[in-house]
């Protein structure tokens, strides 16, 4: 029996977030962050969003799928720590200005963080349900920007 895996991970395909107010969450990910709606599935309480080459699925906590996850995220607990979205161009002043126009504040100061391409600058914020979102620019050592 071979110990080699018959597959290789290519990228994150999708992340599923349980949300308390589906329209509010869609507004945030679509209108503030720039994701596009790929498919709406009202019978499941779910919306699929394109996030570059990946997907973010939003599931209503009180919908047919979301209800199985228990209580909604809140002050005492989260669904996830954060998701990271690779963005370009990465201009902190323009990012901050855009987010402030939508009533969204950055959490902390921009900093260099490690990601799929290596170390690069990023900023953190929270979505309407308190889930962490990292917006990450190009790596300083990947030669990609």
Steps between C-alpha positions, in 0.01 A plus 500: 500500500644836394520782752476764227178698485313465171439874494668837558328802652479782245322783688207567729187420299247656735433606857153475655402763756187479714342848522216654702365733229552362149415821306732703727783248449446494121512880497831498690676236289356627169485878538783565746752228406408453133394134489238412239191287552541169317180328614219557746335199662208632708371150579826439689544852639826526304680735261818404310740786427801513268810624686760507224578136412334379822150511646347624824169335585272680741248289693227650718530365857122446509479343153477129414881460485604753764274376777715184533796711616339607827511852640623788288846643550511778758714661767574163663591308185558518126435279198859551383795710610534669161510449127767664289425658163794583275437844347666723243582775493585519867491866602422541870376859466256409223389185684437696820309774314282245318423305817420817698248599229321175588529547876767232536809561715836329481601289801849608596772630273623365167771239552704245310347153530580162354268349238495274196745720307727580796524810717299803395306792640144449614219659697224349711132587540179330613196409296151581634494171695835564667696258283854614431601591145861562400566695180851407382719659240775340295790329666818701535697188399286330234596719202129533421436866547 
